[in-house]
Amino acid sequence: MREFLVEITTTVPEGTPQQQVDERRAAEAVRARELAAAGHLARLWRPVGELRSIGVWCADDETELHEKVLGTLPLRPWMSLTVTPLQPHPNDPGPARPGTPA
């Protein structure tokens, strides 16, 4: 699978009932765990003080990423995305070793 850097900003439409927001956020957490278990969500961060997410997502190609991965997120209708395909860098030190910060 290829890796993609995905920046996500979620904007709840004005007037959306809080119960609907809470239900979608709970469903989003469940779906994120499922996608992580399936190898599609590698890492996810939230920049300090911001209400957006930055993650490394994996899919066979960008079409699969949009249709079968990100498109299955319950909050997707409220999201704006920036997707950047990634490729290995020759100086990449590789994955973090156990016990070291990632």
Tab-separated table of C-alpha atoms in Angstrom:
chain	number	residue	atom	x	y	z
A	1	MET	CA	0.000	0.000	0.000
A	2	ARG	CA	1.044	3.587	-0.613
A	3	GLU	CA	1.186	6.213	2.104
A	4	PHE	CA	-0.637	9.544	1.979
A	5	LEU	CA	-0.347	12.571	4.228
A	6	VAL	CA	-3.914	13.739	4.861
A	7	GLU	CA	-4.826	17.029	6.510
A	8	ILE	CA	-8.420	17.080	7.729
A	9	THR	CA	-10.485	20.030	8.867
A	10	THR	CA	-13.972	19.205	10.103
A	11	THR	CA	-16.614	21.918	10.132
A	12	VAL	CA	-19.969	21.054	11.656
A	13	PRO	CA	-22.771	22.721	9.718
A	14	GLU	CA	-24.473	25.501	11.634
A	15	GLY	CA	-27.699	24.355	13.238
A	16	THR	CA	-26.691	20.694	13.492
A	17	PRO	CA	-28.202	19.207	16.677
A	18	GLN	CA	-25.562	18.368	19.301
A	19	GLN	CA	-26.887	14.801	19.546
A	20	GLN	CA	-26.138	14.241	15.849
A	21	VAL	CA	-22.637	15.679	16.283
A	22	ASP	CA	-21.995	13.420	19.290
A	23	GLU	CA	-23.293	10.336	17.456
A	24	ARG	CA	-21.122	11.000	14.400
A	25	ARG	CA	-18.027	11.640	16.539
A	26	ALA	CA	-18.578	8.366	18.421
A	27	ALA	CA	-19.045	6.504	15.135
A	28	GLU	CA	-15.928	8.227	13.769
A	29	ALA	CA	-13.832	6.862	16.653
A	30	VAL	CA	-15.100	3.333	15.986
A	31	ARG	CA	-14.427	3.610	12.252
A	32	ALA	CA	-10.921	5.015	12.833
A	33	ARG	CA	-10.080	1.994	14.998
A	34	GLU	CA	-11.393	-0.329	12.271
A	35	LEU	CA	-9.334	1.419	9.596
A	36	ALA	CA	-6.229	1.286	11.800
A	37	ALA	CA	-6.738	-2.446	12.380
A	38	ALA	CA	-7.066	-2.946	8.605
A	39	GLY	CA	-3.787	-1.070	7.998
A	40	HIS	CA	-5.328	2.049	6.426
A	41	LEU	CA	-4.679	4.493	9.283
A	42	ALA	CA	-1.021	4.467	10.298
A	43	ARG	CA	-0.741	7.604	12.462
A	44	LEU	CA	-2.935	10.520	13.471
A	45	TRP	CA	-2.031	13.814	15.156
A	46	ARG	CA	-3.812	16.986	16.192
A	47	PRO	CA	-1.686	20.145	16.055
A	48	VAL	CA	-1.567	21.868	19.445
A	49	GLY	CA	-4.343	24.398	19.800
A	50	GLU	CA	-6.012	23.489	16.498
A	51	LEU	CA	-9.170	21.606	15.604
A	52	ARG	CA	-7.767	19.741	12.631
A	53	SER	CA	-6.009	16.434	12.166
A	54	ILE	CA	-2.913	15.359	10.273
A	55	GLY	CA	-2.466	11.693	9.534
A	56	VAL	CA	-0.635	9.097	7.535
A	57	TRP	CA	-3.185	6.954	5.721
A	58	CYS	CA	-2.529	3.953	3.485
A	59	ALA	CA	-4.301	2.675	0.386
A	60	ASP	CA	-3.439	1.030	-2.913
A	61	ASP	CA	-3.999	4.327	-4.737
A	62	GLU	CA	-5.646	7.703	-4.293
A	63	THR	CA	-8.973	6.472	-5.659
A	64	GLU	CA	-9.160	3.738	-3.022
A	65	LEU	CA	-8.098	6.242	-0.369
A	66	HIS	CA	-10.975	8.578	-1.204
A	67	GLU	CA	-13.674	6.010	-1.973
A	68	LYS	CA	-13.010	3.071	0.348
A	69	VAL	CA	-11.107	4.642	3.221
A	70	LEU	CA	-11.772	8.342	3.835
A	71	GLY	CA	-15.176	8.110	2.182
A	72	THR	CA	-16.305	5.677	4.881
A	73	LEU	CA	-15.707	8.094	7.751
A	74	PRO	CA	-18.963	9.222	9.409
A	75	LEU	CA	-17.718	12.832	9.567
A	76	ARG	CA	-16.589	12.855	5.912
A	77	PRO	CA	-19.509	15.037	4.698
A	78	TRP	CA	-18.275	17.749	7.071
A	79	MET	CA	-14.571	17.403	6.204
A	80	SER	CA	-12.284	19.295	3.908
A	81	LEU	CA	-9.193	17.310	2.949
A	82	THR	CA	-5.741	17.958	1.613
A	83	VAL	CA	-4.125	14.747	0.360
A	84	THR	CA	-0.425	14.485	-0.458
A	85	PRO	CA	0.947	11.192	-1.846
A	86	LEU	CA	4.192	10.208	-0.121
A	87	GLN	CA	7.201	8.210	-1.226
A	88	PRO	CA	10.171	6.951	0.771
A	89	HIS	CA	13.060	9.360	1.249
A	90	PRO	CA	16.575	7.920	0.839
A	91	ASN	CA	17.587	9.403	4.229
A	92	ASP	CA	14.566	8.118	6.159
A	93	PRO	CA	15.869	6.509	9.364
A	94	GLY	CA	12.956	4.058	9.328
A	95	PRO	CA	10.290	3.449	11.966
A	96	ALA	CA	10.936	4.515	15.530
A	97	ARG	CA	12.480	1.907	17.777
A	98	PRO	CA	10.432	0.677	20.759
A	99	GLY	CA	10.799	3.071	23.671
A	100	THR	CA	11.676	6.075	21.502
A	101	PRO	CA	9.296	8.867	20.486
A	102	ALA	CA	7.668	8.365	17.100
